[in-house]
């Protein structure tokens, strides 16, 4: 009897009515002859309410006590969901993170899962077939309650699926799947039937907020097929799994984009081996996240351009000034109101023409490229912010992302 | 460095403001050179809200899932109280029931504490001096979350005090102490400076709802002095401890009373050895709580009278009818709208005249006694309900309970 892990997010369990609806879905899965592990988040606004209580007391609660406080949110949901299943005649047992054996590192508010001690879940799955686990939480080896940080419940679900060698991990959320690009911006955006782990990772890292990258990485490492779907509507979601060979015909799978990008250029740097590490170690120590980096050698020394978010510009300029003595550069330029547009697709690794086609499409629409960055499955271009939506629409159309993907293109 | 255990009930921690107030009290205790273990209940209406959520789903939640749900209430309080202490510069660490080592029997909703594994608390008390423990909860040996049932947080506090050999256990509640009788009914009621465990047990069992009998029994068994006081006002409470020798001068320490008493009499029962056990085993199996029992032999067989609560009369009569074949009694009488008035005092064990004086006082006020029950430190009389308040007032006055007790009467 194979095991399905289902994760329902805060909106999916946001009220007693929604919990009852989720109970019905779980029963349908159990009735199809599967053992089911259900991972749930705190009900809708519960976490915000708990944070609100804490903030009435102090602006700087210790993370340990925040974990103690917030971990109650999921515990309420698991108990209520178990009750809803019992009322419908479905056996089920709820488990907190520590009861389910979710062992984490000792890092309050942002712990990673180290291990899932599966014995208790195994025993219960044999007996009652449905086990409900509080997501987003675990304990460290000292018995301290830890929360997992952002995307935590997704990671809980994938880690459990990996530990139990589940057939599949289903992530139910408030979107119906993974789209070729953000459907709120581009009307032609189409829901993908499938996407590979690597493509999903690029999409997630590039700002498509469907799934946390940590959960995707976990699923990739343990080869757990991930289904992303909505618990509200009854339509197929997107399956994230290892890509099939035929799929490489599809060069571009999705387009990600983000605004508020700023490009900073430092001119006339000394052409020495320590210049780059000195510069970026100093920015990193200040917590500044640098994205694309371009290095250029000229007669007057080295020029370095890099992109940051708009909000870190002031801090970046201040930190660079501190280096003026050590690196004796000539000057700093910066350009604001930029955006980054990225095409993602594992097919492009064997098709070097994809990047060229992207540049052509942008040029044909008078969109100037300020910076470029490429990886095996992604090309990113920094352009003017006001041209971002146009660029995404043109790329979406020219790479034919609105067209249905062939059903044969995917290993099932 | 000696240890004080303080317990704050739901009203005392009913809001963020009250939690801040409690934090100040704890700091004052710690500043006096004590280690402090603080046991807290869920905030004010939290438990009711959680019960409300469950009842939206089902009328018959399983007790295991109710425990899972309700245990979150205290966990919220301990985190918030820890934050309030940290804000004030007081080190403190919160612990759930299971983290604090509260090991219980496996009896959801009404578990008793089997053991307190003190190691974690000891370690923290050495380090931070203040430990906050979620009351009302623990885990059994299988790692299942249990709640302790009514009066649970009081029992948590006393059990911890016993395990840690604390100097004292302070129970902060919404009354200022233990009174000679209910001050809402009798204006002359006076707060007692001290009362013995046995007297408090009788008072609690007779309906004085200040402390749960289980907590008092625990304190008596481990000789933990218990202070009952209010967290809202700054006035001395009542100390419950082993009685001093001089105290026995005070014959009567308090008067308890309850209404809604019904007396049932079964006439013409067979004068056989199995009659009584058959009768009361049958009532007990139906969950009927019988209080006073009087047996009387007459020419026409045996008559048995007993008192029950008004609400169980219907069930009692139905159960008795079932026994008619087996016991072939002649008939059943019952008398409703009765009350039980009890005088309590450990002094009366060596003063047989106390019961006689109680009967005299009642007779002098034309109050007829329907049933009597005595123990070593208590005399109870069943009377007409409409005469209850008069009886309590007269007994209070005649036994001089309104007079100040001599301060020397108590071992300190």
CSV table of C-alpha atoms in Angstrom, one decimal, chain A residues 246-383:
chain,number,residue,atom,x,y,z
A,246,UNK,CA,11.4,14.1,-25.0
A,247,UNK,CA,10.8,17.1,-22.9
A,248,UNK,CA,13.9,18.8,-24.1
A,249,UNK,CA,12.0,19.7,-27.3
A,250,UNK,CA,10.5,22.4,-25.1
A,251,UNK,CA,13.3,24.9,-24.9
A,252,UNK,CA,11.7,27.5,-22.7
A,253,UNK,CA,9.3,26.4,-19.9
A,254,UNK,CA,8.7,29.6,-18.1
A,255,UNK,CA,9.5,33.3,-17.7
A,256,UNK,CA,10.3,34.8,-14.3
A,257,UNK,CA,10.7,38.5,-13.6
A,258,UNK,CA,11.3,40.9,-10.8
A,259,UNK,CA,11.5,44.7,-10.6
A,260,UNK,CA,13.3,47.1,-8.2
A,261,UNK,CA,16.7,46.1,-9.6
A,262,UNK,CA,19.6,48.5,-9.4
A,263,UNK,CA,22.9,48.2,-11.3
A,264,UNK,CA,26.0,49.5,-9.7
A,265,UNK,CA,29.3,50.0,-11.5
A,266,UNK,CA,32.7,50.6,-9.9
A,267,UNK,CA,35.3,52.0,-12.4
A,268,UNK,CA,39.1,52.0,-12.4
A,269,UNK,CA,39.7,49.2,-10.0
A,270,UNK,CA,43.2,47.8,-9.7
A,271,UNK,CA,43.8,44.9,-11.9
A,272,UNK,CA,44.8,42.6,-9.1
A,273,UNK,CA,43.8,39.1,-7.9
A,274,UNK,CA,42.5,40.4,-4.5
A,275,UNK,CA,40.2,43.1,-6.0
A,276,UNK,CA,37.1,40.9,-6.5
A,277,UNK,CA,37.2,38.9,-3.3
A,278,UNK,CA,37.9,42.1,-1.3
A,279,UNK,CA,35.0,43.9,-2.9
A,280,UNK,CA,32.3,41.2,-2.5
A,281,UNK,CA,33.4,39.9,0.9
A,282,UNK,CA,32.9,43.4,2.2
A,283,UNK,CA,29.4,43.7,0.7
A,284,UNK,CA,28.5,40.2,1.8
A,285,UNK,CA,29.6,41.0,5.4
A,286,UNK,CA,27.2,43.9,5.4
A,287,UNK,CA,24.4,41.5,4.4
A,288,UNK,CA,24.0,42.9,0.9
A,289,UNK,CA,22.7,40.4,-1.6
A,290,UNK,CA,24.4,40.7,-5.0
A,291,UNK,CA,22.8,39.0,-8.0
A,292,UNK,CA,24.4,39.4,-11.4
A,293,UNK,CA,28.2,40.3,-11.5
A,294,UNK,CA,30.0,41.4,-14.7
A,295,UNK,CA,33.7,42.0,-14.8
A,296,UNK,CA,35.3,44.1,-17.6
A,297,UNK,CA,39.0,44.9,-18.3
A,298,UNK,CA,39.8,48.3,-19.8
A,299,UNK,CA,43.0,50.3,-20.3
A,300,UNK,CA,42.2,52.3,-17.2
A,301,UNK,CA,41.9,49.2,-15.0
A,302,UNK,CA,39.0,46.9,-14.2
A,303,UNK,CA,35.3,47.8,-14.1
A,304,UNK,CA,32.9,45.7,-12.1
A,305,UNK,CA,29.1,46.0,-12.5
A,306,UNK,CA,26.7,44.1,-10.3
A,307,UNK,CA,22.9,44.2,-9.6
A,308,UNK,CA,21.3,44.6,-6.2
A,309,UNK,CA,17.8,45.4,-5.0
A,310,UNK,CA,16.7,49.0,-4.9
A,311,UNK,CA,16.4,48.9,-1.1
A,312,UNK,CA,20.1,48.0,-0.5
A,313,UNK,CA,21.5,50.8,-2.7
A,314,UNK,CA,22.2,53.3,0.1
A,315,UNK,CA,24.0,50.7,2.2
A,316,UNK,CA,26.0,49.5,-0.8
A,317,UNK,CA,27.3,52.9,-1.7
A,318,UNK,CA,28.3,53.5,1.9
A,319,UNK,CA,30.2,50.2,2.0
A,320,UNK,CA,31.9,50.9,-1.3
A,321,UNK,CA,33.1,54.3,0.0
A,322,UNK,CA,34.8,52.4,2.9
A,323,UNK,CA,36.9,50.5,0.4
A,324,UNK,CA,38.1,53.6,-1.5
A,325,UNK,CA,41.4,53.7,0.4
A,326,UNK,CA,42.1,50.0,0.0
A,327,UNK,CA,41.1,49.6,-3.6
A,328,UNK,CA,41.7,53.2,-4.8
A,329,UNK,CA,39.0,53.0,-7.6
A,330,UNK,CA,38.1,56.0,-9.7
A,331,UNK,CA,34.4,56.2,-9.3
A,332,UNK,CA,30.9,54.7,-8.8
A,333,UNK,CA,28.0,54.8,-11.2
A,334,UNK,CA,24.5,53.4,-10.5
A,335,UNK,CA,21.4,53.0,-12.5
A,336,UNK,CA,18.0,52.6,-10.8
A,337,UNK,CA,14.5,51.5,-12.0
A,338,UNK,CA,15.7,48.4,-13.7
A,339,UNK,CA,14.1,44.9,-13.9
A,340,UNK,CA,15.3,41.4,-14.5
A,341,UNK,CA,13.6,39.1,-17.0
A,342,UNK,CA,14.6,35.4,-17.1
A,343,UNK,CA,13.7,32.6,-19.4
A,344,UNK,CA,13.9,29.1,-17.8
A,345,UNK,CA,14.0,25.7,-19.5
A,346,UNK,CA,16.2,22.6,-19.1
A,347,UNK,CA,16.1,22.2,-22.9
A,348,UNK,CA,18.3,25.2,-23.5
A,349,UNK,CA,21.4,23.4,-22.1
A,350,UNK,CA,21.8,21.7,-25.5
A,351,UNK,CA,20.5,24.6,-27.5
A,352,UNK,CA,22.9,27.5,-27.4
A,353,UNK,CA,20.6,29.4,-29.8
A,354,UNK,CA,18.1,30.1,-27.1
A,355,UNK,CA,19.9,33.0,-25.6
A,356,UNK,CA,20.5,34.5,-29.0
A,357,UNK,CA,16.8,34.2,-29.7
A,358,UNK,CA,15.9,36.0,-26.5
A,359,UNK,CA,18.3,38.9,-27.4
A,360,UNK,CA,16.7,39.1,-30.8
A,361,UNK,CA,13.2,39.3,-29.4
A,362,UNK,CA,14.1,42.0,-27.0
A,363,UNK,CA,16.0,44.0,-29.7
A,364,UNK,CA,13.1,43.7,-32.1
A,365,UNK,CA,11.0,45.4,-29.5
A,366,UNK,CA,13.5,48.2,-28.8
A,367,UNK,CA,14.4,46.8,-25.4
A,368,UNK,CA,18.0,47.5,-24.5
A,369,UNK,CA,19.8,44.9,-22.4
A,370,UNK,CA,21.9,46.3,-19.5
A,371,UNK,CA,23.3,43.1,-18.1
A,372,UNK,CA,23.1,39.4,-18.9
A,373,UNK,CA,23.6,36.3,-16.8
A,374,UNK,CA,23.3,32.7,-17.9
A,375,UNK,CA,23.2,29.3,-16.3
A,376,UNK,CA,22.6,25.9,-17.9
A,377,UNK,CA,18.9,26.3,-17.8
A,378,UNK,CA,18.3,30.0,-17.6
A,379,UNK,CA,19.1,33.3,-19.2
A,380,UNK,CA,18.5,36.5,-17.3
A,381,UNK,CA,18.5,40.0,-18.9
A,382,UNK,CA,18.4,43.3,-16.9
A,383,UNK,CA,16.4,45.9,-18.7
